[in-house]
Amino acid sequence: MTFDFDRDFDIELSDFNVKKRGISYRYWIFEYGGSTESCRVDDGIVYSGACDYYLYAIDAETGKELWRFKTGDCVVNPLPEVDDKKVYILSYDGYLYAIDKKTGKLIWRFRSGDKCWAAAARYDGIVYFGSKDSFVYAVDAETGQEIWRFKTGDMAITTPTVHGNKVLFGSYDGFLYAADKKTGQEIWRFKTAGSIVNVRRFPVRKGIIYFGSFDSNFYALDVETGKEIWRFKVGYGITSASFIEGKRIYFGSHDHHLYCLDVDTGKEIWRFRTGDRVGACVSFHKGRIYFGSKDHNFYCIDAETGKEIWRFKTFHEVWCPPGFYKNSVIFGSLDCHVYSLDLDTGKKIWTFQTSTTAIARYTAPEEIAAEITVKREEWEETAEEEKYDFSTQESGMDQYDLKSEYQVKSEYKTESEYK
């Protein structure tokens, strides 16, 4: 049977069956290439990882390479963590690397059980990080020796956050966990209806932690008890890290919007629409918000009004947070380049190319192979059984009930067009 798609025809949607075939990808799968994402600027040096397996150190003033360090696989998403002497980076090869900031030489490395592609977080001499092997690790920053590990129920693509005596992290199992930062013992957990992915620390303000989930909700919880305070519904999943400035909180969504909410009430102040999914992180600098999108653009918008100031078009997607140096903003793109732009005008200052111009191929979680077949039987009354709840259909990851584990009333009722 063939169809002539140049001709008009009418057919009811119920005449088709859509079936999954093959494996549903539940996480981003990157292949070799020159694509780069995160940029950390520290003391005039840009640290940027790429899918060509390298971590680069680049002069922030000139864009000239200072050194490069090769890992065993793609360096995807991780924002390099730095202290006085070392740079910490995670790789698809499963290792956490500690590298000398000045020379680019390896100091130590620690192996987890599987791929790593969030960022490590260093607090008080301990480096915390998550892995696809479902564990969150605590490692001595000087020696690279393991202190403890905590097992979640699924992949831990998370950048841990330390607050007080707790370390907080998410998992693909849909839980946000709070554990004792010294012992790794669980203190509480909060259940959402979708995977929790964060490549930058969760913000904590006045005893409240804020985070998004692939269940399309953005949450505010009491950091001491794990009790929900409010939630805000968006149109599709959230894997973007958020940040707080004053009494506002900002985050992006897969529904193509950047949101600004009142941090205390969860009420929407404004939203800004891009041409595709908003990148994994957004950054604030001097009253402006800087972020990238899958639509290949890097945006600068007014933090107060949400109005666009300028945009810069790259040749591929822009996902991770920029860094700032003097009057420039610096970020990476999947087009294999690191860019430095003028903060005020968006004009290019310099570009840095990684070791290859071959763009890294990747498969996103929602890119699931499917086939369409024409039904031959009559439509039956059981059609209702084939309908899916929006939250589970859109996320495609976790099939939890939408109720939170902690059943307490939110203090505030948030307003959103997504009900």
Coordinates of C-alpha atoms in Angstrom, one line a residue:
M1 CA 0.0 0.0 0.0
T2 CA 1.3 3.5 -0.9
F3 CA 0.1 7.0 -0.1
D4 CA 0.3 10.0 -2.3
F5 CA 1.0 12.8 0.2
D6 CA 0.7 15.5 -2.5
R7 CA -3.0 14.8 -2.8
D8 CA -5.6 15.9 -0.2
F9 CA -7.3 13.1 1.8
D10 CA -9.3 12.9 5.0
I11 CA -8.8 10.2 7.6
E12 CA -9.7 9.9 11.2
L13 CA -6.8 9.8 13.7
S14 CA -8.5 6.7 15.2
D15 CA -7.7 4.8 12.0
F16 CA -4.0 4.6 13.0
N17 CA -2.0 2.7 15.6
V18 CA 1.3 4.1 16.7
K19 CA 3.6 1.6 18.2
K20 CA 7.1 1.9 19.8
R21 CA 9.8 -0.2 18.2
G22 CA 13.3 -0.6 19.5
I23 CA 14.6 0.9 22.7
S24 CA 13.2 4.2 24.1
Y25 CA 16.2 6.4 24.9
R26 CA 15.9 7.7 28.5
Y27 CA 18.9 10.0 28.4
W28 CA 21.0 12.0 26.0
I29 CA 23.4 9.8 24.0
F30 CA 26.3 11.7 22.5
E31 CA 28.9 10.5 20.0
Y32 CA 32.4 11.8 19.1
G33 CA 32.7 15.3 17.7
G34 CA 33.9 18.8 18.3
S35 CA 30.7 20.0 19.9
T36 CA 31.2 22.0 23.2
E37 CA 28.7 23.2 25.8
S38 CA 29.6 24.5 29.3
C39 CA 32.1 27.3 29.9
R40 CA 33.5 28.2 33.4
V41 CA 35.4 31.4 33.6
D42 CA 37.9 31.6 36.5
D43 CA 40.7 34.1 37.0
G44 CA 40.8 35.0 33.3
I45 CA 40.7 31.5 32.0
V46 CA 37.8 29.7 30.2
Y47 CA 37.5 26.0 31.0
S48 CA 35.3 24.2 28.5
G49 CA 34.7 20.5 27.8
A50 CA 33.8 19.0 24.4
C51 CA 32.7 15.8 22.7
D52 CA 36.2 15.4 21.3
Y53 CA 37.1 14.1 24.7
Y54 CA 39.1 17.2 25.7
L55 CA 38.9 19.8 28.5
Y56 CA 40.3 23.1 27.2
A57 CA 41.8 26.0 29.0
I58 CA 41.4 29.2 26.9
D59 CA 42.6 32.7 27.6
A60 CA 39.4 34.7 28.2
E61 CA 40.9 37.9 26.8
T62 CA 42.3 36.6 23.5
G63 CA 40.6 33.2 22.9
K64 CA 44.0 31.5 22.6
E65 CA 44.4 27.9 23.9
L66 CA 46.6 27.5 27.0
W67 CA 46.4 23.8 27.4
R68 CA 44.1 20.8 26.8
F69 CA 43.5 17.6 28.7
K70 CA 42.2 14.4 27.1
T71 CA 39.7 12.1 28.9
G72 CA 38.5 8.8 27.7
D73 CA 35.2 9.9 26.2
C74 CA 32.9 12.8 25.6
V75 CA 32.8 15.6 28.1
V76 CA 29.1 16.4 27.9
N77 CA 27.3 19.2 29.7
P78 CA 29.5 19.4 32.8
L79 CA 30.3 22.8 34.1
P80 CA 33.9 22.5 35.3
E81 CA 34.3 22.9 39.0
V82 CA 37.3 24.8 40.2
D83 CA 39.2 25.6 43.4
D84 CA 42.5 27.3 44.1
K85 CA 44.6 24.7 42.5
K86 CA 42.4 22.2 40.6
V87 CA 39.8 21.8 37.9
Y88 CA 37.3 19.0 38.4
I89 CA 35.6 17.5 35.4
L90 CA 33.3 14.5 34.7
S91 CA 33.4 12.5 31.5
Y92 CA 31.4 9.9 29.6
D93 CA 34.2 7.4 30.5
G94 CA 32.8 7.4 34.1
Y95 CA 35.7 9.2 35.7
L96 CA 35.9 12.2 37.9
Y97 CA 39.2 14.0 37.0
A98 CA 41.1 16.5 39.2
I99 CA 43.5 18.5 36.9
D100 CA 46.1 21.1 37.8
K101 CA 44.7 24.5 36.8
K102 CA 48.1 25.9 35.6
T103 CA 49.6 23.0 33.8
G104 CA 46.6 20.8 32.7
K105 CA 48.3 17.8 34.2
L106 CA 46.3 15.0 35.9
I107 CA 46.5 15.0 39.7
W108 CA 44.1 12.1 40.4
R109 CA 41.0 10.4 38.9
F110 CA 38.1 8.5 40.5
R111 CA 36.0 5.9 38.5
S112 CA 32.3 5.5 39.0
G113 CA 30.3 2.6 37.5
D114 CA 29.0 4.3 34.4
K115 CA 28.8 7.6 32.3
C116 CA 28.8 11.0 34.0
W117 CA 27.5 14.2 32.4
A118 CA 26.3 16.5 35.1
A119 CA 28.8 18.6 37.0
A120 CA 30.7 17.9 40.2
A121 CA 30.3 20.2 43.2
R122 CA 33.1 20.8 45.8
Y123 CA 32.3 21.8 49.4
D124 CA 34.6 21.9 52.4
G125 CA 37.2 19.5 50.8
I126 CA 34.7 17.0 49.4
V127 CA 33.6 16.6 45.8
Y128 CA 30.1 15.4 45.2
F129 CA 28.8 14.0 41.9
G130 CA 26.3 11.7 40.3
S131 CA 26.6 8.9 37.8
K132 CA 24.4 6.9 35.4
D133 CA 25.2 3.9 37.6
S134 CA 22.5 5.4 40.0
F135 CA 25.0 6.4 42.7
V136 CA 25.8 9.8 44.1
Y137 CA 29.4 9.9 45.3
A138 CA 31.4 11.9 47.9
V139 CA 35.1 11.9 47.2
D140 CA 38.0 13.5 49.1
A141 CA 39.1 16.6 47.0
E142 CA 42.8 16.1 47.9
T143 CA 43.3 12.4 47.5
G144 CA 40.4 11.3 45.2
Q145 CA 39.5 8.6 47.8
E146 CA 35.8 7.7 48.2
I147 CA 34.2 8.8 51.4
W148 CA 30.7 7.4 50.8
R149 CA 28.2 6.6 48.1
F150 CA 24.4 6.8 48.0
K151 CA 22.2 4.6 45.8
T152 CA 19.2 6.2 44.2
G153 CA 16.5 4.2 42.2
D154 CA 17.8 5.1 38.8
M155 CA 20.4 7.2 36.9
A156 CA 21.7 10.1 38.9
I157 CA 22.3 12.9 36.3
T158 CA 22.6 15.5 39.0
T159 CA 24.8 18.2 40.3
P160 CA 24.5 18.0 44.1
T161 CA 23.8 21.0 46.3
V162 CA 25.1 21.4 49.8
H163 CA 23.0 23.3 52.3
G164 CA 23.8 23.2 56.0
N165 CA 24.4 19.6 57.0
K166 CA 22.6 18.2 53.9
V167 CA 23.6 17.4 50.4
L168 CA 20.6 17.4 48.0
F169 CA 20.3 15.7 44.6
G170 CA 17.9 14.4 42.1
S171 CA 17.5 11.1 40.1
Y172 CA 15.8 9.7 37.1
D173 CA 13.6 7.8 39.7
G174 CA 11.7 11.0 40.2
F175 CA 12.9 11.7 43.7
L176 CA 14.7 14.7 45.2
Y177 CA 16.9 13.4 48.0
A178 CA 18.4 15.0 51.1
A179 CA 21.3 13.1 52.7
D180 CA 23.7 13.9 55.5
K181 CA 26.7 15.5 53.8
K182 CA 29.3 13.7 56.0
T183 CA 27.8 10.2 56.2
G184 CA 25.5 9.9 53.1
Q185 CA 22.6 8.7 55.3
E186 CA 19.2 9.7 53.9
I187 CA 17.3 12.4 55.7
W188 CA 14.2 12.8 53.5
R189 CA 13.1 12.3 50.0
F190 CA 10.3 14.0 47.9
K191 CA 8.6 12.2 45.0
T192 CA 7.7 13.9 41.7
A193 CA 6.1 12.3 38.6
G194 CA 9.1 12.6 36.3
S195 CA 12.9 12.4 36.2
I196 CA 14.9 15.1 37.9
V197 CA 18.0 16.2 35.9
N198 CA 20.2 19.2 36.9
V199 CA 23.6 20.2 35.6
R200 CA 24.0 23.1 38.0
R201 CA 23.3 23.4 41.7
F202 CA 19.7 23.9 42.9
P203 CA 19.1 27.4 44.4
V204 CA 18.2 27.6 48.1
R205 CA 16.8 30.8 49.6
K206 CA 15.4 31.3 53.1
G207 CA 15.2 27.6 53.8
I208 CA 13.5 26.7 50.5
I209 CA 15.0 24.7 47.7
Y210 CA 13.7 25.1 44.1
F211 CA 13.9 22.6 41.3
G212 CA 12.1 21.4 38.1
S213 CA 11.1 17.9 37.0
F214 CA 10.3 16.2 33.8
D215 CA 6.7 15.9 35.1
S216 CA 6.4 19.6 33.9
N217 CA 6.2 21.0 37.4
F218 CA 8.6 23.5 39.1
Y219 CA 8.7 22.9 42.8
A220 CA 9.5 24.8 46.0
L221 CA 10.2 22.6 49.1
D222 CA 11.1 23.2 52.7
V223 CA 14.8 22.2 52.7
E224 CA 14.6 20.9 56.3
T225 CA 11.5 18.7 56.0
G226 CA 11.0 18.1 52.3
K227 CA 7.5 19.4 52.5
E228 CA 6.0 21.1 49.4
I229 CA 5.3 24.8 49.6
W230 CA 4.2 25.4 46.0
R231 CA 4.5 24.1 42.5
F232 CA 4.1 25.8 39.1
K233 CA 3.0 23.9 35.9
V234 CA 4.6 24.5 32.5
G235 CA 3.8 23.0 29.1
Y236 CA 6.5 20.4 29.0
G237 CA 9.4 18.9 31.1
I238 CA 12.0 20.9 32.9
T239 CA 15.7 20.0 32.9
S240 CA 16.9 23.6 33.1
A241 CA 18.7 24.8 36.2
S242 CA 17.1 27.8 37.9
F243 CA 18.6 30.8 39.6
I244 CA 17.3 33.5 42.0
E245 CA 17.8 37.2 41.8
G246 CA 16.1 39.3 44.4
K247 CA 12.5 38.1 44.7
R248 CA 12.4 36.4 41.4
I249 CA 13.3 33.0 40.1
Y250 CA 14.1 32.2 36.5
F251 CA 14.2 28.9 34.6
G252 CA 13.8 27.4 31.2
S253 CA 11.5 24.6 29.9
H254 CA 11.3 22.2 27.0
D255 CA 8.1 24.0 26.1
H256 CA 10.3 26.7 24.5
H257 CA 9.8 29.3 27.2
L258 CA 12.0 31.0 29.8
Y259 CA 9.9 31.7 32.9
C260 CA 10.1 34.4 35.6
L261 CA 8.2 33.6 38.8
D262 CA 7.7 35.3 42.2
V263 CA 10.1 33.3 44.4
D264 CA 7.8 33.4 47.4
T265 CA 4.4 32.7 45.8
G266 CA 5.3 30.8 42.6
K267 CA 3.1 33.2 40.6
E268 CA 4.2 33.9 37.0
I269 CA 5.6 37.4 36.3
W270 CA 6.5 37.0 32.7
R271 CA 7.6 34.4 30.1
F272 CA 9.8 34.7 27.0
R273 CA 9.4 32.4 24.1
T274 CA 12.3 31.0 22.0
G275 CA 12.1 28.9 18.8
D276 CA 12.8 25.6 20.6
R277 CA 13.8 24.1 24.0
V278 CA 15.6 26.5 26.3
G279 CA 19.1 25.3 27.3
A280 CA 20.1 23.5 30.5
C281 CA 21.0 26.7 32.4
V282 CA 20.4 30.4 32.3
S283 CA 22.6 33.0 33.9
F284 CA 22.1 36.5 35.4
H285 CA 24.5 39.4 35.0
K286 CA 23.9 43.1 35.7
G287 CA 20.2 43.1 35.3
R288 CA 20.2 40.9 32.2
I289 CA 19.6 37.2 31.6
Y290 CA 21.8 35.3 29.2
F291 CA 20.9 31.8 27.9
G292 CA 20.9 29.5 24.8
S293 CA 18.3 27.5 23.0
K294 CA 18.0 24.5 20.7
D295 CA 17.0 27.0 18.1
H296 CA 20.7 27.8 17.7
N297 CA 20.4 31.3 19.2
F298 CA 22.1 32.8 22.3
Y299 CA 19.8 35.4 23.9
C300 CA 20.2 38.5 26.1
I301 CA 16.9 39.7 27.7
D302 CA 16.0 42.2 30.3
A303 CA 15.5 40.5 33.7
E304 CA 12.9 43.0 34.8
T305 CA 10.6 42.9 31.8
G306 CA 11.5 39.8 29.9
K307 CA 12.0 41.9 26.7
E308 CA 14.7 40.8 24.2
I309 CA 17.8 43.0 24.0
W310 CA 19.8 41.1 21.4
R311 CA 20.3 37.6 20.1
F312 CA 23.3 35.9 18.4
K313 CA 22.9 33.1 15.9
T314 CA 25.3 30.2 16.0
F315 CA 25.4 27.2 13.7
H316 CA 23.9 24.7 16.1
E317 CA 22.3 24.3 19.5
V318 CA 23.4 26.2 22.6
W319 CA 22.6 24.4 25.8
C320 CA 24.7 25.2 28.8
P321 CA 25.4 28.3 30.9
P322 CA 27.8 31.1 29.9
G323 CA 30.6 32.6 31.8
F324 CA 31.5 36.3 32.1
Y325 CA 34.8 38.2 31.8
K326 CA 35.1 41.9 31.9
N327 CA 32.6 43.2 29.3
S328 CA 32.1 39.8 27.6
V329 CA 29.9 36.8 27.8
I330 CA 31.4 33.5 26.8
F331 CA 29.6 30.3 25.9
G332 CA 29.9 27.1 23.9
S333 CA 27.8 25.7 21.0
L334 CA 27.3 22.3 19.5
D335 CA 28.7 23.9 16.3
C336 CA 32.2 23.1 17.8
H337 CA 33.1 26.7 18.8
V338 CA 33.4 28.7 22.0
Y339 CA 32.2 32.3 21.5
S340 CA 33.0 35.5 23.3
L341 CA 30.5 38.3 22.7
D342 CA 30.2 41.9 23.8
L343 CA 27.7 42.0 26.8
D344 CA 25.9 45.1 25.6
T345 CA 25.7 44.6 21.8
G346 CA 26.1 40.9 21.2
K347 CA 28.9 41.5 18.8
K348 CA 31.5 38.8 18.4
I349 CA 34.9 39.4 20.1
W350 CA 36.5 36.0 19.3
T351 CA 35.8 32.4 18.6
F352 CA 37.7 29.3 19.6
Q353 CA 37.4 26.1 17.6
T354 CA 37.8 22.7 19.2
S355 CA 39.9 19.9 17.6
T356 CA 37.4 19.0 15.0
T357 CA 34.6 20.6 13.1
A358 CA 32.6 17.4 13.0
I359 CA 29.4 18.1 15.0
A360 CA 28.7 15.4 17.6
R361 CA 25.6 13.4 16.9
Y362 CA 23.2 12.9 19.7
T363 CA 19.9 11.3 20.5
A364 CA 17.6 13.0 23.0
P365 CA 15.3 11.0 25.4
E366 CA 12.1 11.7 23.6
E367 CA 13.4 10.6 20.2
I368 CA 11.8 7.2 20.2
A369 CA 11.5 5.0 17.2
A370 CA 7.9 4.4 16.2
E371 CA 5.8 2.9 13.4
I372 CA 2.4 3.7 12.1
T373 CA 0.0 1.0 11.0
V374 CA -3.6 1.2 9.7
K375 CA -6.3 -0.4 11.7
R376 CA -8.4 -2.9 9.9
E377 CA -10.9 -3.6 12.7
E378 CA -13.8 -1.3 13.7
W379 CA -13.2 1.3 16.4
E380 CA -14.1 -0.2 19.7
E381 CA -15.5 1.3 22.9
T382 CA -12.3 0.5 24.6
A383 CA -10.6 3.5 23.0
E384 CA -10.4 5.2 26.3
E385 CA -7.8 2.7 27.4
E386 CA -5.4 3.9 24.7
K387 CA -5.4 7.4 25.8
Y388 CA -2.5 8.6 27.9
D389 CA -2.2 11.1 30.7
F390 CA -0.3 14.2 29.5
S391 CA 2.3 13.9 32.3
T392 CA 3.4 10.4 31.5
Q393 CA 3.0 10.6 27.7
E394 CA 5.1 13.8 27.4
S395 CA 7.9 12.8 29.8
G396 CA 8.2 9.2 28.6
M397 CA 10.4 8.4 31.5
D398 CA 8.6 7.7 34.8
Q399 CA 5.1 6.4 35.4
Y400 CA 4.6 7.7 38.9
D401 CA 1.3 9.0 40.2
L402 CA 1.2 12.8 40.0
K403 CA 0.7 13.1 43.8
S404 CA 3.7 14.0 45.8
E405 CA 4.8 11.6 48.4
Y406 CA 4.3 14.3 51.0
Q407 CA 0.6 15.2 51.0
V408 CA 0.5 18.7 52.4
K409 CA -1.4 21.6 51.0
S410 CA 0.6 24.3 49.2
E411 CA 0.5 27.7 50.9
Y412 CA 0.0 29.3 47.6
K413 CA -2.0 28.5 44.5
T414 CA 0.0 29.3 41.4
E415 CA -1.4 30.7 38.2
S416 CA -0.4 29.3 34.8
E417 CA -2.1 28.7 31.5
Y418 CA -1.1 25.1 31.8
K419 CA -3.6 23.3 33.9

